[in-house]
Short mmCIF file of C-alpha atoms in Angstrom, two decimals:
data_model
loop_
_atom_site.label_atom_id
_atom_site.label_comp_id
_atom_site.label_asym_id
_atom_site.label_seq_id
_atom_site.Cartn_x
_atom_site.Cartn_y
_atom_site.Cartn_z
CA UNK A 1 19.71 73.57 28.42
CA UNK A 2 18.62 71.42 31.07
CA UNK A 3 21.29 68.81 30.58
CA UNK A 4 25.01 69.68 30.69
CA UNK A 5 28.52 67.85 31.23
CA UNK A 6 31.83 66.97 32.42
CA UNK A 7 35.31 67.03 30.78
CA UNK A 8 38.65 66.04 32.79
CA UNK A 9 36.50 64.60 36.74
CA UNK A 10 34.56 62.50 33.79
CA UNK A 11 37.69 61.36 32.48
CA UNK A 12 38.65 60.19 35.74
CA UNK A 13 35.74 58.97 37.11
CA UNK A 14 35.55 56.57 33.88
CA UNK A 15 38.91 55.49 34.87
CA UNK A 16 38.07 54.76 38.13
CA UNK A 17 34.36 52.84 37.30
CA UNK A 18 36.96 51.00 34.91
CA UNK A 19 38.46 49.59 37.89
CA UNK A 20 36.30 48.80 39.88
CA UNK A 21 33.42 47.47 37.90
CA UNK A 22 32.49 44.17 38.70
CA UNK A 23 28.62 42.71 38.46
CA UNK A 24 26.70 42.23 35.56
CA UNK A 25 25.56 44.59 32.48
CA UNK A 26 22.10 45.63 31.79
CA UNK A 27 21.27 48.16 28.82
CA UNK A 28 20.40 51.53 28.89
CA UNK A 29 16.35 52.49 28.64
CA UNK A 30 14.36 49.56 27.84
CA UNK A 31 11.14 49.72 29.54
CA UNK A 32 9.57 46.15 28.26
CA UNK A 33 9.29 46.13 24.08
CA UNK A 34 9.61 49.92 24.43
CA UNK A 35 13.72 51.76 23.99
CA UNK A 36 13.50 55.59 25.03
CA UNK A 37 16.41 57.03 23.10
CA UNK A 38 18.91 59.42 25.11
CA UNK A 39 16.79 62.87 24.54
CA UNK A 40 19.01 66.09 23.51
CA UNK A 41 17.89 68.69 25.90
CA UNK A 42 15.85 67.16 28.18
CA UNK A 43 16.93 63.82 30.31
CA UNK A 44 15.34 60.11 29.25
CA UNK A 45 13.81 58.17 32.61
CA UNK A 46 16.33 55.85 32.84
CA UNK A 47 19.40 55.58 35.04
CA UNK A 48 22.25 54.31 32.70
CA UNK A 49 25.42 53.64 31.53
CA UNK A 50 26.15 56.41 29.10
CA UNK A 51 28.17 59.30 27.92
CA UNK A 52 27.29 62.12 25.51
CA UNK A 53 30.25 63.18 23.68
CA UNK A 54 30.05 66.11 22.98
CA UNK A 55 26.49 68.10 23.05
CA UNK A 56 26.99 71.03 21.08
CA UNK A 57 24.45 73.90 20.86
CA UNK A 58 24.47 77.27 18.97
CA UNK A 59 22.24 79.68 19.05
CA UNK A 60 21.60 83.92 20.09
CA UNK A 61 20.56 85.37 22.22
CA UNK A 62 17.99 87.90 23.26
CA UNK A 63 20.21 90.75 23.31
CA UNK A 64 20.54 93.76 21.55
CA UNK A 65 22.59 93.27 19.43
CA UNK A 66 21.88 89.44 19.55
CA UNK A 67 25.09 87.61 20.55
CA UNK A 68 26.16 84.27 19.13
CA UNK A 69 26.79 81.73 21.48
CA UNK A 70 28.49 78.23 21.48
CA UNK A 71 28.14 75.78 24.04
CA UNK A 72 30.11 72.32 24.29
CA UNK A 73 28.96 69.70 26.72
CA UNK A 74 29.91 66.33 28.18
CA UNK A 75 28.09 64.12 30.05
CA UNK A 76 28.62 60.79 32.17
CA UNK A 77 26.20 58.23 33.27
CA UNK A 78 26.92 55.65 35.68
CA UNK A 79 24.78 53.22 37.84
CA UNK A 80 26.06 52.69 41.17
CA UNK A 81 23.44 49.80 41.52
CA UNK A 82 21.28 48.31 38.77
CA UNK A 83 18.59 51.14 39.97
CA UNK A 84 20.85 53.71 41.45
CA UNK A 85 23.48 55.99 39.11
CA UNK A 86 25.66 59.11 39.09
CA UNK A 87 25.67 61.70 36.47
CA UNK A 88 28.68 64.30 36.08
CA UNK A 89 28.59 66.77 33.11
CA UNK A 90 30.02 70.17 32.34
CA UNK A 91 29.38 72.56 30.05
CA UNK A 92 31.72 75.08 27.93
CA UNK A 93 30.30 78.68 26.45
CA UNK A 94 31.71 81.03 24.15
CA UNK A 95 29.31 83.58 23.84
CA UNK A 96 30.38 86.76 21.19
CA UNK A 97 28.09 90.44 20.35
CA UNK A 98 29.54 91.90 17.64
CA UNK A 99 31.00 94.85 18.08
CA UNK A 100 31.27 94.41 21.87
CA UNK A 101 32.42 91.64 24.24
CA UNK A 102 33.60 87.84 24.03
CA UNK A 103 33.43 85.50 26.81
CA UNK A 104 34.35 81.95 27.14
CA UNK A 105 35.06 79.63 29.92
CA UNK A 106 33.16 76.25 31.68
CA UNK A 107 29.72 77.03 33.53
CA UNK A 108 29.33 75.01 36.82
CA UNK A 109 30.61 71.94 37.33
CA UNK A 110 27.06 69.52 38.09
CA UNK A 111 26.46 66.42 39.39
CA UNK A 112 23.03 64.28 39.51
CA UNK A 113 21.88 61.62 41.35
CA UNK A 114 18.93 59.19 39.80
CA UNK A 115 16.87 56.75 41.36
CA UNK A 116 14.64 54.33 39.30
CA UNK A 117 11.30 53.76 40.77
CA UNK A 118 9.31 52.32 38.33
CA UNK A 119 9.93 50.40 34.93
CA UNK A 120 6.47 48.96 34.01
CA UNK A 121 7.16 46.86 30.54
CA UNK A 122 3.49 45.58 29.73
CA UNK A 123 2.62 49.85 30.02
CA UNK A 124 5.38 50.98 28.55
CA UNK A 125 6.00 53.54 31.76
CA UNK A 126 9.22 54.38 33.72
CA UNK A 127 9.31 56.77 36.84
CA UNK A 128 12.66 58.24 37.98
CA UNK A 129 13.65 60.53 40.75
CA UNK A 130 16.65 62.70 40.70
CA UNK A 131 18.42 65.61 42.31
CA UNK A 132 20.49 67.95 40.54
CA UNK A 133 23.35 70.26 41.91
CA UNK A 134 25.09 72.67 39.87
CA UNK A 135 28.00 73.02 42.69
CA UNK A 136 28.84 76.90 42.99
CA UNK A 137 32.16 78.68 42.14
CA UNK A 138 33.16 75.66 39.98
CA UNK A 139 33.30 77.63 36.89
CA UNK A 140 34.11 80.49 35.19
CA UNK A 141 32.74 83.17 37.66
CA UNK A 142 34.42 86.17 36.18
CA UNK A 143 33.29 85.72 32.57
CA UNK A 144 29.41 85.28 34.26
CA UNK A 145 29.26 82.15 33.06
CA UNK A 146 29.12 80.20 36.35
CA UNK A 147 27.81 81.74 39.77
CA UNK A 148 29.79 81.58 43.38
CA UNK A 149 26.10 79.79 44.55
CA UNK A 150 25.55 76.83 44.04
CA UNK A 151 21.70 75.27 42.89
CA UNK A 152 19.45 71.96 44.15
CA UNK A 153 17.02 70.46 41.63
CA UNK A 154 14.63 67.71 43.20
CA UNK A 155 13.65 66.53 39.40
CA UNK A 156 10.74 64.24 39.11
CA UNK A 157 10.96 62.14 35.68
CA UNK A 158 9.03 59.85 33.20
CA UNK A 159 8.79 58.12 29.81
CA UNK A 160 5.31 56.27 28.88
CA UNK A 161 4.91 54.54 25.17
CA UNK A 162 1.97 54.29 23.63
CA UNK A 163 2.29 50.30 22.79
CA UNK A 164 -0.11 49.26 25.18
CA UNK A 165 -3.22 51.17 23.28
CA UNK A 166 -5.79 48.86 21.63
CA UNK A 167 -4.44 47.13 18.50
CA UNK A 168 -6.82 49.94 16.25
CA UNK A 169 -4.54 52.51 17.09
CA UNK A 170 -2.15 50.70 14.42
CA UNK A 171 1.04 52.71 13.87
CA UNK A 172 0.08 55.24 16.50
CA UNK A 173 1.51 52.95 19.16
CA UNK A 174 4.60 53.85 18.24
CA UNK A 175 4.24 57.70 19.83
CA UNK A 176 5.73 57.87 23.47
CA UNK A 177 6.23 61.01 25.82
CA UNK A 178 9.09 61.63 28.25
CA UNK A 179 8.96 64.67 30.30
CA UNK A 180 10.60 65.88 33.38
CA UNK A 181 9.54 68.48 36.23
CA UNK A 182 11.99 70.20 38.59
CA UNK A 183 12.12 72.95 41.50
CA UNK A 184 15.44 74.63 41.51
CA UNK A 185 16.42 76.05 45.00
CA UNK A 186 19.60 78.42 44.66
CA UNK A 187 22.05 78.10 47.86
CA UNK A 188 21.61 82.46 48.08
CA UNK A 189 18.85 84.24 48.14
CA UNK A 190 20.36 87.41 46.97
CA UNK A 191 23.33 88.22 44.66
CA UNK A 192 25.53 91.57 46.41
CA UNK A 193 27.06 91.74 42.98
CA UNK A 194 24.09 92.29 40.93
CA UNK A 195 21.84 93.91 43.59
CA UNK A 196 19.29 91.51 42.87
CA UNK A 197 17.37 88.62 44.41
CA UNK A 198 18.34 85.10 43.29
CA UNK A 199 14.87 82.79 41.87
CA UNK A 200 13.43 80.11 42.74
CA UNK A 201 12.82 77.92 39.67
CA UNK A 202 10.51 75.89 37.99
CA UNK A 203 12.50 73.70 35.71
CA UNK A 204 10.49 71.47 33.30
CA UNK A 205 10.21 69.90 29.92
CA UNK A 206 8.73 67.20 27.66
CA UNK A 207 9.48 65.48 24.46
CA UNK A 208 6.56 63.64 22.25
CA UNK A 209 8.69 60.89 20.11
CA UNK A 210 8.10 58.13 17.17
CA UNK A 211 9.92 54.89 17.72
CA UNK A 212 10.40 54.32 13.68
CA UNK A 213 12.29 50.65 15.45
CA UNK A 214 9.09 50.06 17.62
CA UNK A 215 6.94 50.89 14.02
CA UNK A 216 8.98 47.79 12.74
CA UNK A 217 9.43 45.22 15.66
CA UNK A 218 6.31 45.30 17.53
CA UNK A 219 3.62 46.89 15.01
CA UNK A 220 4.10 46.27 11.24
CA UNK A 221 7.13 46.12 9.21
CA UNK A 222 6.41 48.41 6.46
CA UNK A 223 9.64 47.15 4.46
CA UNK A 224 11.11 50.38 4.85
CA UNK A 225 14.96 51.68 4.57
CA UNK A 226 17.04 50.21 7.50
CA UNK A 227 17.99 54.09 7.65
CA UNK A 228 14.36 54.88 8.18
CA UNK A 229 13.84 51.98 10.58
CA UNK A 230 16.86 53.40 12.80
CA UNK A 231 15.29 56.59 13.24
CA UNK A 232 13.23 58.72 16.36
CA UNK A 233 11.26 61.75 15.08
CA UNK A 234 11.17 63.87 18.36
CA UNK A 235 10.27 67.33 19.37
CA UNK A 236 11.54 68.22 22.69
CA UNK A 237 10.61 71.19 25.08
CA UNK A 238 11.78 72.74 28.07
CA UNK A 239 11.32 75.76 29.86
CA UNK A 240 11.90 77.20 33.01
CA UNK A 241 9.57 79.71 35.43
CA UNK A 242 10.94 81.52 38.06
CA UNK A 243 8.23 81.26 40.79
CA UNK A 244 9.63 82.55 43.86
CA UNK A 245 12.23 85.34 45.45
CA UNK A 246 11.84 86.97 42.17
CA UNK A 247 11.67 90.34 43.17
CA UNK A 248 12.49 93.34 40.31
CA UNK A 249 13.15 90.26 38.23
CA UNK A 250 11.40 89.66 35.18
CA UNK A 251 8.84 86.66 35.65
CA UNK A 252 8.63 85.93 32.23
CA UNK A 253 9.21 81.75 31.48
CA UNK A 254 12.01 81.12 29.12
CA UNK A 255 12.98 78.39 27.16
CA UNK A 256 13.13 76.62 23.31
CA UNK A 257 10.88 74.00 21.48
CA UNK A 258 12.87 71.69 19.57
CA UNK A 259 11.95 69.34 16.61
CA UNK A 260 14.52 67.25 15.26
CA UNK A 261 15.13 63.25 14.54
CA UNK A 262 17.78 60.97 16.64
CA UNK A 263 19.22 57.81 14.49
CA UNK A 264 19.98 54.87 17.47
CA UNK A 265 22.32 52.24 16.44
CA UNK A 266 23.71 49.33 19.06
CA UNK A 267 26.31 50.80 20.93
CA UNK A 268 25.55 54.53 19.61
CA UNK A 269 23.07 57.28 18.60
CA UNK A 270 23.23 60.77 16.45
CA UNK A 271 20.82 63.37 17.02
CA UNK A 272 20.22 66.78 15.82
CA UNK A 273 17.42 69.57 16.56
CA UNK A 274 16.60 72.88 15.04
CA UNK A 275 15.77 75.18 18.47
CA UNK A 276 13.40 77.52 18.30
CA UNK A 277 12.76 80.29 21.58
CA UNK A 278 9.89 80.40 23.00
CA UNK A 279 9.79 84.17 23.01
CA UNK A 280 12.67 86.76 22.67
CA UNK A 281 13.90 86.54 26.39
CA UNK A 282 14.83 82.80 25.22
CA UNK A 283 16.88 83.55 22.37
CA UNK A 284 16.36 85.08 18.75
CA UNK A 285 16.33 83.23 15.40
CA UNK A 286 16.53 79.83 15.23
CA UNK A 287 19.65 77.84 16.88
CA UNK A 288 20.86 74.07 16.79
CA UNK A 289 21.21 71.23 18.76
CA UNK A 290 23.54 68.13 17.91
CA UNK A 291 24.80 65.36 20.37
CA UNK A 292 26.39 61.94 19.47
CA UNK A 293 26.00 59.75 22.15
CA UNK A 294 27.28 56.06 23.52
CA UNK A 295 25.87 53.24 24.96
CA UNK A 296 28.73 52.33 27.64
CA UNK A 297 26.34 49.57 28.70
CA UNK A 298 26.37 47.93 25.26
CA UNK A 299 30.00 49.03 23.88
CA UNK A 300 32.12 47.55 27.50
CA UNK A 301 29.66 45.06 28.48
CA UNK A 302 31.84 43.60 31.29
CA UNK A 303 33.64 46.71 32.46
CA UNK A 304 32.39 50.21 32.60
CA UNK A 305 28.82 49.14 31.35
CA UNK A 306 27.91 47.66 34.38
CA UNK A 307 26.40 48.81 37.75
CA UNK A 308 29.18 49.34 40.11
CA UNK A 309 27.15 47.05 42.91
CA UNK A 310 24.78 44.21 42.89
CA UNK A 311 24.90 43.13 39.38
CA UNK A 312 22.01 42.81 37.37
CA UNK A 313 19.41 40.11 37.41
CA UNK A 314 18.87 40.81 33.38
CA UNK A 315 21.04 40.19 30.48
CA UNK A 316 21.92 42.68 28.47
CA UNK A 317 19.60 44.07 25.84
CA UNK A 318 20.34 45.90 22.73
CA UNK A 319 17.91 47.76 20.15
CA UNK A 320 17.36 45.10 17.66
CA UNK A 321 16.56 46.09 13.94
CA UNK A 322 16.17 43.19 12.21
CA UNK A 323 13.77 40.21 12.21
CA UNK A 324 15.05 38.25 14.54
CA UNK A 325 16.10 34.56 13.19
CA UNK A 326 15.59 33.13 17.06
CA UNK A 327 18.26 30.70 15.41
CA UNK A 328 18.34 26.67 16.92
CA UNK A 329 16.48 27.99 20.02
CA UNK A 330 13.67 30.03 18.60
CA UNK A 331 10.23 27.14 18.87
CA UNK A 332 11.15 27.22 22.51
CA UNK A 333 12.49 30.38 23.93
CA UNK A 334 13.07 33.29 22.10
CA UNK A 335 9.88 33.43 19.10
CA UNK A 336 7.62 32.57 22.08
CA UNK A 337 8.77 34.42 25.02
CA UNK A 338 8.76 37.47 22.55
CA UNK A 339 5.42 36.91 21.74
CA UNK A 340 4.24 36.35 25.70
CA UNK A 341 5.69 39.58 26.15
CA UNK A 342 3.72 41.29 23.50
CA UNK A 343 0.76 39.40 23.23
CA UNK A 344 -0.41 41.59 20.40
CA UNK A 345 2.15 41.73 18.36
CA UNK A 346 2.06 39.39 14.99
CA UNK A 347 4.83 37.59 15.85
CA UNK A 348 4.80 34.18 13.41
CA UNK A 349 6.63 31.44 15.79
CA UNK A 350 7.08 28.17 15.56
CA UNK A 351 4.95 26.27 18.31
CA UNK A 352 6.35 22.12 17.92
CA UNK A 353 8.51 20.45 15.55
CA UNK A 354 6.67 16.68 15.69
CA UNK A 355 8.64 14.05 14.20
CA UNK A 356 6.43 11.53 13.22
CA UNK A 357 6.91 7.74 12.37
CA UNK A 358 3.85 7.22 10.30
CA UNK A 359 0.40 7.12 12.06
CA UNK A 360 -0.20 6.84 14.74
CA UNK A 361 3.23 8.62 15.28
CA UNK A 362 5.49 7.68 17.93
CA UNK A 363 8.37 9.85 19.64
CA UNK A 364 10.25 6.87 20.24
CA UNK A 365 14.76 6.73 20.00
CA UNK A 366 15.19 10.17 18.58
CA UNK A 367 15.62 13.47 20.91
CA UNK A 368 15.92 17.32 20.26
CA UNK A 369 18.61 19.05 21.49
CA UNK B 1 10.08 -2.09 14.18
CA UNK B 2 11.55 1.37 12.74
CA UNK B 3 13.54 3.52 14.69
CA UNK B 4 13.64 6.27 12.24
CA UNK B 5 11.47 9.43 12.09
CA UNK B 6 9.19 9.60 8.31
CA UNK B 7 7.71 12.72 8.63
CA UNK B 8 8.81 16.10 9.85
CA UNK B 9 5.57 18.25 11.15
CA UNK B 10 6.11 21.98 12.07
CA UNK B 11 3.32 24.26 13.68
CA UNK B 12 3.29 28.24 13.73
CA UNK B 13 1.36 29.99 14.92
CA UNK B 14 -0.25 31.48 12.23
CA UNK B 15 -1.54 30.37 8.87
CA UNK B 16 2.00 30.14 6.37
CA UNK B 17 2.32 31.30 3.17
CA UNK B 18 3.39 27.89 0.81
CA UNK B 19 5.09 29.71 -1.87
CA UNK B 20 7.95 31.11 0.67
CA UNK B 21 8.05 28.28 3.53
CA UNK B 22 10.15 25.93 3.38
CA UNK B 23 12.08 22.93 5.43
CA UNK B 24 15.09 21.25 4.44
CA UNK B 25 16.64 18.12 6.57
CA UNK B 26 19.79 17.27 6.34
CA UNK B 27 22.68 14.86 7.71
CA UNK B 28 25.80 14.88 9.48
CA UNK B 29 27.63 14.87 5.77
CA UNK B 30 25.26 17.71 4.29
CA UNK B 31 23.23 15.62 2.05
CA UNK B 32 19.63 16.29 2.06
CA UNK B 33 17.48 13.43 3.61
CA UNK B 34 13.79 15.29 2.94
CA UNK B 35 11.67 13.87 0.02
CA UNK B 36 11.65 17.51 -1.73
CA UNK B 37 8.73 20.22 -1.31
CA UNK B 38 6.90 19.98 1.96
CA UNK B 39 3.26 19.83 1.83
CA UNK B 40 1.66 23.25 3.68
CA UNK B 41 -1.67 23.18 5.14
CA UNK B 42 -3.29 26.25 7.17
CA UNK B 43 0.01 26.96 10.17
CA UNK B 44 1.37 23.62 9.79
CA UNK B 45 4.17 22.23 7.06
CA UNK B 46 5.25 18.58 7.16
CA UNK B 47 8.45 17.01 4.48
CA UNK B 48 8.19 13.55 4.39
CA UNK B 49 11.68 11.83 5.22
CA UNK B 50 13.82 9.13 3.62
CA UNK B 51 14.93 6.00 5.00
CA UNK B 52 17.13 7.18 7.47
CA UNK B 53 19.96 5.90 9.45
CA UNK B 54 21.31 6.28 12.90
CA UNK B 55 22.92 9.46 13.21
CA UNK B 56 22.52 13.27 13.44
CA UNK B 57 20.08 15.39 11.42
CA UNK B 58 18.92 18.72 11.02
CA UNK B 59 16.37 20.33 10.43
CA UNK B 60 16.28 23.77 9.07
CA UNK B 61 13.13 25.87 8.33
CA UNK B 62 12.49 28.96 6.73
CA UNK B 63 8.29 30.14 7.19
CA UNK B 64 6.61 33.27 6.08
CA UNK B 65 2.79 34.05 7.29
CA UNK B 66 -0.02 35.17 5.23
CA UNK B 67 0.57 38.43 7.03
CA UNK B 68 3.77 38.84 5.98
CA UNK B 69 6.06 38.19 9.00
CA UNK B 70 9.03 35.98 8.55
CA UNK B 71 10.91 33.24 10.95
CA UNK B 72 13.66 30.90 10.55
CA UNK B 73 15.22 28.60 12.67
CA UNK B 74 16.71 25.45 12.96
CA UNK B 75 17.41 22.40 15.68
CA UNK B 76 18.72 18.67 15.51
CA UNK B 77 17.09 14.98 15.99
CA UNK B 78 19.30 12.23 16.83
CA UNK B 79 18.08 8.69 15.44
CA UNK B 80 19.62 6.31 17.52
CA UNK B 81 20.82 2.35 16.76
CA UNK B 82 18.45 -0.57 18.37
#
């Protein structure tokens, strides 16, 4: 799994973002009209406020016998700066063959750092850089399920919707991709333990998503089930290739295709995935995926929700379900900026209220507030 | 010379559908102050007023488009004294 997490340093990192917190909140992946939910086992482009708690994934392995394996994670996101965050997560395995060993115990503590280059709203794009270290000998080395290296990932990220495509692509505007693309240098070549050479690593993955919220807001509401409207039909990938100091290793790429559906509320979202290997070094049968995950940014708006430094020059923004009333201010500001910012979208808006005193009308001793 | 609105006019921006649009205007006590169903013609719907006198009103508007989309909102007039 690409993404992993953090128990007891999360704990008290939260603590310590609680304190000293102090600019302005901005929500978690809005790219203009377009929200990239928080993706299961690959990352979404967006630096953010977040925390997934917990990720939990079974599945077997490719062993012989198979053996069944558990894995609990925790993840933390905070932005130092409105485009600048910190992610810490950690990751516990229990991994069981029948009939022969059990081993349980935290993998590598890891720590990523995200910069936000680009969040285009009109095209629906956002570009983030990040760099991943799994820090060495933070885990449980003994059990093999952390190593005494430690591993880089320069990881190269983005998320495009499809909402910019001509109006006759109708509810096919809804699709969007997010994908990610990483080169994974270990801090050893070679591992004296295992005799063998240590990989350089392609680490990579995608996801291909319906917004059923976008399908509402910005296309057509169909009428459907708020349940329905709340939900993201996904199918997520990612694989890794070693491609380098690979020697007597098997060069085979690993890695699991998973379909599943995420269900986004305001301050929350639920998703689950079915995860299927990509061949039977990845894994046999089919395994599971299920992460609930909160928006910090929308649930503590004015403590740990907000970048550390620099504020933000947005308000917050939360996933909105509904038709919005644009109550008292809607003629002016919110009806019409929503339609500037999607010109194509069938927004009905109120231009002018004209009182009129009989004809010719005259806009004389009354105001609007 | 009057000093009070007769006519409230309210342009969408697209074509409304009369059966379920709709514009009440009321006073500062509550008591409607509209002559009844507004007249809707193409985007626009206008309620004709009664006599009114100085004070606060609002208006309050509920419009749904031929295409289905729906919008509701409301703001306030003042009619002020001579």
């Amino acid at each position: 799994m690409l993404r992993s997490s953090s128990c007891s340093l999360a704990f008290a990192l939260a603590l310590l973002f609680v304190a000293l917190s102090a600019a302005e909140a901005f929500a978690h992946c809005f790219v203009g009209p377009r929200f990239f939910p928080a993706t299961l086992a690959t990352d979404d482009p967006c630096v953010a406020d977040e925390m997934s708690l917990p990720t939990v994934a079974w599945s077997k392995t490719g062993d012989v016998p198979a053996a069944t394996e558990w894995d609990i994670s925790v993840e933390l996101s905070k932005r130092i700066t409105e485009d600048f965050g910190i992610t810490v997560g950690d990751i516990w395995s229990n991994i069981h063959q029948p009939g022969g060993f059990t081993k349980a115990g935290f993998g590598n503590l890891d720590t990523t750092l995200q910069y936000q280059l680009l969040k285009d709203g009109p095209h629906e794009l956002a570009l983030l850089l990040g760099l991943v270290v799994e820090w060495g000998g933070t885990g449980a080395v003994d059990s093999g399920l952390a190593t005494l290296w430690s591993t880089l990932t320069p990881t190269f990220y983005f998320g495009k919707g499809f909402g910019d495509l001509p109006d006759s692509f109708g509810w096919l505007r809804a699709f969007a991709v997010t994908g990610q693309i990483g080169y994974q240098f270990p801090t050893r070549s070679f591992d004296v333990d295992t005799d063998s050479f240590i990989p350089q690593v392609l680490v990579y993955g995608a996801s291909i998503q319906y917004s059923m919220p976008y399908l509402k807001s910005e296309i057509h509401d169909y009428q459907l089930p708020d349940f329905i409207n709340h939900l993201f039909p996904i199918v997520e990938m990612q694989l890794s290739t070693p491609v380098a100091n690979n020697f007597g290793n098997s060069p085979i790429t690993t890695g699991t295709i998973n379909p599943g559906v995420i269900w986004a509320g305001t301050y929350f979202q639920v998703g689950a995935e079915a995860v299927f290997p990509v061949n039977h070094a990845s894994g046999t049968g089919v395994g599971f995926l299920g992460q609930l995950h909160l928006y910090l940014d929308d649930m503590f708006p004015t403590t740990i929700g907000r970048p550390l430094l620099g504020g933000s020059s947005a308000p917050p923004q939360q996933l909105k379900f509904f038709g919005e009333t644009c109550e008292n201010s809607s003629f002016r500001h919110c009806c019409l900026r929503r339609l500037a910012a999607s010109p194509r979208m069938p927004t009905l808006c109120l231009i002018a209220p004209v009182l009129q005193w009989g004809v010719p009308w005259r806009a004389r001793r009354a105001r609007f507030r | 010379m009057a000093s009070a609105p007769r006519e409230v006019s309210l342009t969408f921006t697209q074509n409304l559908e009369s059966a379920f649009s709709s514009v009440q205007v009321t006073g500062a006590n509550g008591a409607r102050v509209d002559q009844g169903k507004p007249q809707i013609s193409g985007n626009t719907m206008r309620v004709s007023l009664k006599s009114l006198s100085p004070g606060a009103y609002r208006v309050r508007w509920q419009a749904l488009s031929v295409d289905t989309h729906k919008t509701e909102g409301s703001f306030t007039f003042t009619v002020g004294g001579r």
